[in-house]
Tab-separated table of C-alpha atoms in Angstrom:
chain	number	residue	atom	x	y	z
A	1	UNK	CA	0.000	0.000	0.000
A	2	UNK	CA	2.769	2.345	0.795
A	3	UNK	CA	4.046	2.249	-2.836
A	4	UNK	CA	0.654	3.066	-4.529
A	5	UNK	CA	0.299	6.596	-5.981
A	6	UNK	CA	-2.657	8.627	-4.835
A	7	UNK	CA	-5.670	8.773	-7.234
A	8	UNK	CA	-5.563	12.549	-7.493
A	9	UNK	CA	-2.020	12.384	-8.945
A	10	UNK	CA	-3.274	10.162	-11.829
A	11	UNK	CA	-6.108	12.591	-12.718
A	12	UNK	CA	-3.697	15.480	-12.819
A	13	UNK	CA	-1.472	13.609	-15.290
A	14	UNK	CA	-4.447	12.951	-17.606
A	15	UNK	CA	-5.383	16.629	-17.632
A	16	UNK	CA	-1.853	17.675	-18.406
A	17	UNK	CA	-1.871	15.637	-21.666
A	18	UNK	CA	-4.378	18.015	-23.311
A	19	UNK	CA	-2.889	19.125	-26.690
A	20	UNK	CA	-2.065	22.663	-27.793
A	21	UNK	CA	-4.619	22.333	-30.635
A	22	UNK	CA	-7.336	21.685	-28.125
A	23	UNK	CA	-6.411	24.838	-26.313
A	24	UNK	CA	-6.499	26.856	-29.528
A	25	UNK	CA	-9.874	25.469	-30.564
A	26	UNK	CA	-11.326	26.795	-27.351
A	27	UNK	CA	-10.448	30.274	-28.755
A	28	UNK	CA	-11.768	30.766	-32.364
A	29	UNK	CA	-10.269	34.239	-32.601
A	30	UNK	CA	-6.820	32.862	-31.861
A	31	UNK	CA	-7.269	30.170	-34.519
A	32	UNK	CA	-8.164	32.708	-37.218
A	33	UNK	CA	-5.202	34.895	-36.344
A	34	UNK	CA	-2.793	31.955	-36.505
A	35	UNK	CA	-4.035	30.866	-39.938
A	36	UNK	CA	-3.749	34.420	-41.296
A	37	UNK	CA	-0.124	34.659	-40.178
A	38	UNK	CA	0.689	31.275	-41.726
A	39	UNK	CA	-0.960	32.250	-45.032
A	40	UNK	CA	0.912	35.538	-45.225
A	41	UNK	CA	4.205	33.750	-44.599
A	42	UNK	CA	3.481	31.308	-47.440
A	43	UNK	CA	2.618	34.125	-49.870
A	44	UNK	CA	5.885	35.901	-49.121
A	45	UNK	CA	7.794	32.664	-49.618
A	46	UNK	CA	6.257	32.113	-53.079
A	47	UNK	CA	6.233	35.639	-54.538
A	48	UNK	CA	8.978	37.506	-52.785
A	49	UNK	CA	12.506	36.260	-52.439
A	50	UNK	CA	12.987	33.882	-55.413
A	51	UNK	CA	12.140	35.579	-58.771
A	52	UNK	CA	14.880	33.570	-60.544
A	53	UNK	CA	12.618	30.519	-60.363
A	54	UNK	CA	10.372	32.131	-62.990
A	55	UNK	CA	13.010	33.258	-65.525
A	56	UNK	CA	12.904	31.516	-68.913
A	57	UNK	CA	16.107	29.707	-69.913
A	58	UNK	CA	17.607	29.913	-73.419
A	59	UNK	CA	16.460	27.213	-75.836
A	60	UNK	CA	16.110	27.092	-79.652
A	61	UNK	CA	12.422	28.004	-79.337
A	62	UNK	CA	13.527	31.293	-77.690
A	63	UNK	CA	14.269	32.704	-81.163
A	64	UNK	CA	11.582	34.950	-82.647
A	65	UNK	CA	11.828	36.229	-86.233
A	66	UNK	CA	10.000	39.201	-87.725
A	67	UNK	CA	10.220	40.499	-91.315
A	68	UNK	CA	11.186	44.176	-91.385
A	69	UNK	CA	11.237	44.880	-95.119
A	70	UNK	CA	10.542	48.492	-95.975
A	71	UNK	CA	7.351	48.627	-98.019
A	72	UNK	CA	8.747	51.203	-100.446
A	73	UNK	CA	12.107	49.441	-100.947
A	74	UNK	CA	11.672	46.489	-103.267
A	75	UNK	CA	11.486	45.338	-106.888
A	76	UNK	CA	8.602	44.313	-109.119
A	77	UNK	CA	8.432	42.509	-112.438
A	78	UNK	CA	5.887	44.003	-114.825
A	79	UNK	CA	4.432	42.748	-118.114
A	80	UNK	CA	6.168	44.029	-121.234
A	81	UNK	CA	3.037	45.977	-122.207
A	82	UNK	CA	2.637	47.718	-118.818
A	83	UNK	CA	1.113	51.190	-119.262
A	84	UNK	CA	3.629	53.400	-117.458
A	85	UNK	CA	1.568	56.459	-118.375
A	86	UNK	CA	-0.922	55.385	-115.714
A	87	UNK	CA	1.619	55.064	-112.908
A	88	UNK	CA	1.346	57.733	-110.167
A	89	UNK	CA	4.356	59.956	-109.580
A	90	UNK	CA	7.088	58.964	-107.151
A	91	UNK	CA	8.575	61.244	-104.487
A	92	UNK	CA	12.159	62.482	-104.960
A	93	UNK	CA	13.135	59.375	-106.891
A	94	UNK	CA	11.569	56.916	-104.429
A	95	UNK	CA	8.438	54.777	-104.652
A	96	UNK	CA	5.524	56.527	-102.972
A	97	UNK	CA	2.549	54.645	-101.533
A	98	UNK	CA	0.422	55.248	-104.682
A	99	UNK	CA	3.301	53.901	-106.811
A	100	UNK	CA	3.497	50.745	-104.678
A	101	UNK	CA	-0.252	50.200	-104.986
A	102	UNK	CA	-0.056	50.537	-108.783
A	103	UNK	CA	2.883	48.133	-108.954
A	104	UNK	CA	1.031	45.566	-106.837
A	105	UNK	CA	-1.966	45.656	-109.172
A	106	UNK	CA	0.141	45.574	-112.331
A	107	UNK	CA	2.954	43.113	-111.576
A	108	UNK	CA	4.575	40.765	-109.065
A	109	UNK	CA	6.862	41.708	-106.180
A	110	UNK	CA	10.310	40.074	-106.224
A	111	UNK	CA	12.285	41.706	-103.375
A	112	UNK	CA	16.036	41.700	-104.126
A	113	UNK	CA	16.689	41.105	-100.435
A	114	UNK	CA	14.863	40.241	-97.247
A	115	UNK	CA	15.307	42.029	-93.932
A	116	UNK	CA	14.547	39.947	-90.847
A	117	UNK	CA	14.766	40.870	-87.156
A	118	UNK	CA	16.031	38.081	-84.861
A	119	UNK	CA	15.515	38.168	-81.080
A	120	UNK	CA	16.434	35.868	-78.195
A	121	UNK	CA	13.346	36.089	-75.966
A	122	UNK	CA	14.901	34.141	-73.079
A	123	UNK	CA	15.477	36.045	-69.836
A	124	UNK	CA	18.407	33.988	-68.625
A	125	UNK	CA	20.823	31.305	-69.753
A	126	UNK	CA	23.304	30.775	-72.558
A	127	UNK	CA	23.810	32.517	-75.881
A	128	UNK	CA	21.564	31.586	-78.814
A	129	UNK	CA	23.568	30.952	-82.009
A	130	UNK	CA	21.996	31.480	-85.443
A	131	UNK	CA	24.055	30.219	-88.389
A	132	UNK	CA	24.120	28.173	-91.598
A	133	UNK	CA	21.541	30.281	-93.448
A	134	UNK	CA	20.870	28.372	-96.671
A	135	UNK	CA	18.384	27.523	-99.409
A	136	UNK	CA	16.137	24.473	-99.138
A	137	UNK	CA	13.764	22.821	-101.627
A	138	UNK	CA	15.394	24.903	-104.377
A	139	UNK	CA	13.760	24.775	-107.824
A	140	UNK	CA	15.013	26.414	-111.023
A	141	UNK	CA	12.729	27.347	-113.901
A	142	UNK	CA	12.812	29.422	-117.091
A	143	UNK	CA	13.051	33.229	-117.064
A	144	UNK	CA	9.960	35.253	-117.926
A	145	UNK	CA	9.493	38.133	-120.421
A	146	UNK	CA	9.074	40.938	-117.889
A	147	UNK	CA	10.387	44.419	-117.052
A	148	UNK	CA	12.264	45.020	-113.799
A	149	UNK	CA	11.024	48.020	-111.823
A	150	UNK	CA	13.346	49.013	-108.969
A	151	UNK	CA	12.249	50.931	-105.864
A	152	UNK	CA	15.583	52.209	-104.477
A	153	UNK	CA	16.782	52.140	-100.889
A	154	UNK	CA	18.240	54.902	-98.764
A	155	UNK	CA	20.442	52.441	-96.834
A	156	UNK	CA	20.395	50.655	-93.491
A	157	UNK	CA	23.662	50.680	-91.574
A	158	UNK	CA	22.667	48.648	-88.496
A	159	UNK	CA	22.152	45.377	-90.353
A	160	UNK	CA	24.300	42.330	-91.173
A	161	UNK	CA	24.221	41.975	-94.980
A	162	UNK	CA	24.278	38.385	-96.297
A	163	UNK	CA	24.756	37.170	-99.870
A	164	UNK	CA	23.460	33.731	-100.877
A	165	UNK	CA	24.183	32.461	-104.403
A	166	UNK	CA	21.226	30.139	-104.685
A	167	UNK	CA	22.729	27.437	-106.879
A	168	UNK	CA	26.332	27.753	-105.666
A	169	UNK	CA	26.691	28.607	-101.968
A	170	UNK	CA	26.063	25.885	-99.377
A	171	UNK	CA	25.362	28.721	-96.933
A	172	UNK	CA	25.054	32.514	-96.965
A	173	UNK	CA	28.149	34.668	-96.521
A	174	UNK	CA	28.271	37.947	-94.590
A	175	UNK	CA	29.602	41.004	-96.408
A	176	UNK	CA	32.536	42.596	-94.576
A	177	UNK	CA	31.989	46.371	-94.636
A	178	UNK	CA	35.713	47.046	-94.221
A	179	UNK	CA	37.230	44.722	-96.822
A	180	UNK	CA	34.087	44.389	-99.000
A	181	UNK	CA	34.812	40.663	-99.054
A	182	UNK	CA	32.708	37.982	-97.395
A	183	UNK	CA	33.048	35.818	-94.300
A	184	UNK	CA	31.045	33.036	-92.618
A	185	UNK	CA	27.938	34.330	-90.871
A	186	UNK	CA	26.875	33.634	-87.285
A	187	UNK	CA	24.786	35.627	-84.807
A	188	UNK	CA	25.273	35.004	-81.089
A	189	UNK	CA	22.331	36.551	-79.259
A	190	UNK	CA	22.421	36.976	-75.477
A	191	UNK	CA	19.112	36.667	-73.589
A	192	UNK	CA	16.940	39.639	-74.606
A	193	UNK	CA	19.291	40.693	-77.428
A	194	UNK	CA	18.134	41.536	-80.972
A	195	UNK	CA	19.920	41.663	-84.331
A	196	UNK	CA	18.901	42.299	-87.958
A	197	UNK	CA	19.959	40.572	-91.162
A	198	UNK	CA	19.549	41.619	-94.791
A	199	UNK	CA	19.582	38.567	-97.058
A	200	UNK	CA	20.320	39.009	-100.771
A	201	UNK	CA	19.250	36.045	-102.924
A	202	UNK	CA	21.601	35.911	-105.919
A	203	UNK	CA	21.544	33.814	-109.073
A	204	UNK	CA	22.158	34.009	-112.796
A	205	UNK	CA	19.344	35.691	-114.707
A	206	UNK	CA	19.132	32.724	-117.061
A	207	UNK	CA	16.985	31.022	-114.435
A	208	UNK	CA	14.177	31.826	-112.039
A	209	UNK	CA	14.303	30.318	-108.541
A	210	UNK	CA	11.866	29.280	-105.850
A	211	UNK	CA	12.319	27.582	-102.483
A	212	UNK	CA	12.723	28.277	-98.777
A	213	UNK	CA	15.460	29.853	-96.657
A	214	UNK	CA	16.351	28.031	-93.443
A	215	UNK	CA	18.857	28.504	-90.611
A	216	UNK	CA	20.234	26.486	-87.710
A	217	UNK	CA	19.438	27.719	-84.188
A	218	UNK	CA	21.562	26.291	-81.379
A	219	UNK	CA	22.141	26.626	-77.655
A	220	UNK	CA	24.434	24.138	-75.970
A	221	UNK	CA	23.808	20.709	-77.511
A	222	UNK	CA	20.301	21.637	-78.719
A	223	UNK	CA	20.039	22.427	-82.444
A	224	UNK	CA	16.894	23.107	-84.485
A	225	UNK	CA	16.351	24.121	-88.118
A	226	UNK	CA	13.871	26.953	-88.719
A	227	UNK	CA	12.421	28.599	-91.843
A	228	UNK	CA	12.987	32.348	-92.153
A	229	UNK	CA	9.876	34.487	-92.737
A	230	UNK	CA	10.176	35.947	-96.235
A	231	UNK	CA	7.641	38.576	-97.289
A	232	UNK	CA	5.948	38.026	-93.940
A	233	UNK	CA	5.440	34.251	-94.158
A	234	UNK	CA	7.362	30.973	-94.122
A	235	UNK	CA	6.014	29.696	-97.444
A	236	UNK	CA	9.283	30.513	-99.202
A	237	UNK	CA	10.368	32.749	-102.068
A	238	UNK	CA	9.803	33.000	-105.821
A	239	UNK	CA	12.564	34.871	-107.671
A	240	UNK	CA	11.275	35.532	-111.177
A	241	UNK	CA	14.105	36.246	-113.608
A	242	UNK	CA	13.650	38.703	-116.470
A	243	UNK	CA	16.144	36.823	-118.665
A	244	UNK	CA	17.477	39.004	-121.473
A	245	UNK	CA	15.044	41.754	-120.477
A	246	UNK	CA	17.088	42.173	-117.272
A	247	UNK	CA	19.293	44.426	-119.408
A	248	UNK	CA	16.651	47.095	-118.706
A	249	UNK	CA	15.748	48.354	-115.242
A	250	UNK	CA	13.223	51.133	-114.648
A	251	UNK	CA	12.886	53.230	-111.482
A	252	UNK	CA	11.139	56.442	-110.374
A	253	UNK	CA	12.529	59.762	-111.530
A	254	UNK	CA	12.853	63.107	-109.816
A	255	UNK	CA	10.423	64.562	-112.384
A	256	UNK	CA	6.710	63.657	-112.568
A	257	UNK	CA	5.734	61.847	-115.756
A	258	UNK	CA	9.227	60.512	-116.434
A	259	UNK	CA	11.366	57.598	-115.251
A	260	UNK	CA	14.993	56.595	-114.843
A	261	UNK	CA	16.128	53.819	-117.185
A	262	UNK	CA	19.371	51.889	-116.847
A	263	UNK	CA	20.536	49.540	-119.588
A	264	UNK	CA	23.343	47.106	-120.314
A	265	UNK	CA	24.651	46.234	-123.790
A	266	UNK	CA	23.778	42.919	-125.469
A	267	UNK	CA	25.870	39.969	-124.318
A	268	UNK	CA	26.529	41.444	-120.865
A	269	UNK	CA	26.519	38.776	-118.172
A	270	UNK	CA	24.072	40.070	-115.562
A	271	UNK	CA	23.067	38.666	-112.215
A	272	UNK	CA	21.281	40.174	-109.243
A	273	UNK	CA	24.583	41.280	-107.700
A	274	UNK	CA	25.520	43.423	-110.718
A	275	UNK	CA	24.106	46.833	-111.545
A	276	UNK	CA	22.932	48.188	-114.875
A	277	UNK	CA	24.767	51.126	-116.406
A	278	UNK	CA	23.846	54.106	-118.560
A	279	UNK	CA	21.264	55.668	-116.226
A	280	UNK	CA	19.147	58.191	-118.097
A	281	UNK	CA	15.757	59.850	-117.970
A	282	UNK	CA	13.144	58.115	-120.099
A	283	UNK	CA	9.475	58.396	-121.003
A	284	UNK	CA	6.871	55.613	-121.299
A	285	UNK	CA	7.488	55.720	-125.065
A	286	UNK	CA	11.239	55.281	-124.526
A	287	UNK	CA	10.569	52.247	-122.320
A	288	UNK	CA	8.442	50.606	-125.020
A	289	UNK	CA	11.174	51.272	-127.614
A	290	UNK	CA	13.854	49.714	-125.381
A	291	UNK	CA	11.672	46.653	-124.760
A	292	UNK	CA	11.130	46.217	-128.506
A	293	UNK	CA	14.874	46.536	-129.164
A	294	UNK	CA	15.783	43.934	-126.527
A	295	UNK	CA	13.090	41.570	-127.807
A	296	UNK	CA	14.894	41.377	-131.174
A	297	UNK	CA	18.159	40.192	-129.600
A	298	UNK	CA	18.907	36.484	-129.048
C-alpha cells in the first residue's frame, strides 16, 4: 500500500496531456489569427525572395523572327506591255505609296533582299547561335518576259548583310563592310538581345528560282532548323528572272511623268549582284522602244 500513488495524482497527469490544438480550438479568434499569419508567410515565400525561379532559360524556341522589309524598298516585275503612263508619280526618286499600290496591281513583287529581325526572348541562360543560313527545296525554272522596276533604298547601316548564291553557296556569306569581301555568318544573341539581317538572294538571270530559306538555331547541344519568314510568311520565295530583259531596269525619276532607265549592252553577263549602267531619264514611249529593241536580240 505504501508504494501506490494517490488517485488525485493520476487525474492530474491525464489533464496535463491536453494538446495545444485543443487549447487553440477553445479560442476561435486565436485560430483565425494563426491561420492568417501562416498564409501571409506562405505568400511571401512564393512571390517575394525567389524571382529567378520564374526566368525563362535559353532554348532554340527562344528565337523569334519578324520580317522588317521596308514597303517602299523592293522590286517588281511588270508585263512588257505595262502602261507606265498610268503610274502615279514617285517622291524624290523613291516609290511613294500610290506607286506601290499601282505596282502591286500591275505586276509581281520580287524583293532583291529580305530584312529579318532576330531576337532571343529568353530572360536567362546561354547565348543563342543562329548560323548556316541556306536555301532548301530549291527549284530552277525558265526566265519570264518581264520588265524590272526598282524601288531604291536609302540604306540601313545597323544590319548584317548576307549574300546567298542560290545554286552555288552551301550557306550565306556575310559582307565585310571594311574589306568588302565575305566571311562566314553567325549571330550570337544573349538573352533579350536583338539583331537584324539583310539577305540578298543571288543567281544568274538565265533562271528563275523558288524555295525556302532556313537557318540552324543552337544553344548548348540543342540544335533546331527553322524557316525564315520571307515577305511576312514561311512559305518561301519565288525569284522571277527577267532573262534578257534584265538588261533594262526602270525606277522612279525626280520629275513627274518621267522615269529613270538603266541599260546594259547585249551579251553582258548580268546577275542580281551586278548593276545596270547608262542611267538616263526616259518616257513611257522610250521604255516601249527599249523593250522592242531587246526583244529582237537572241
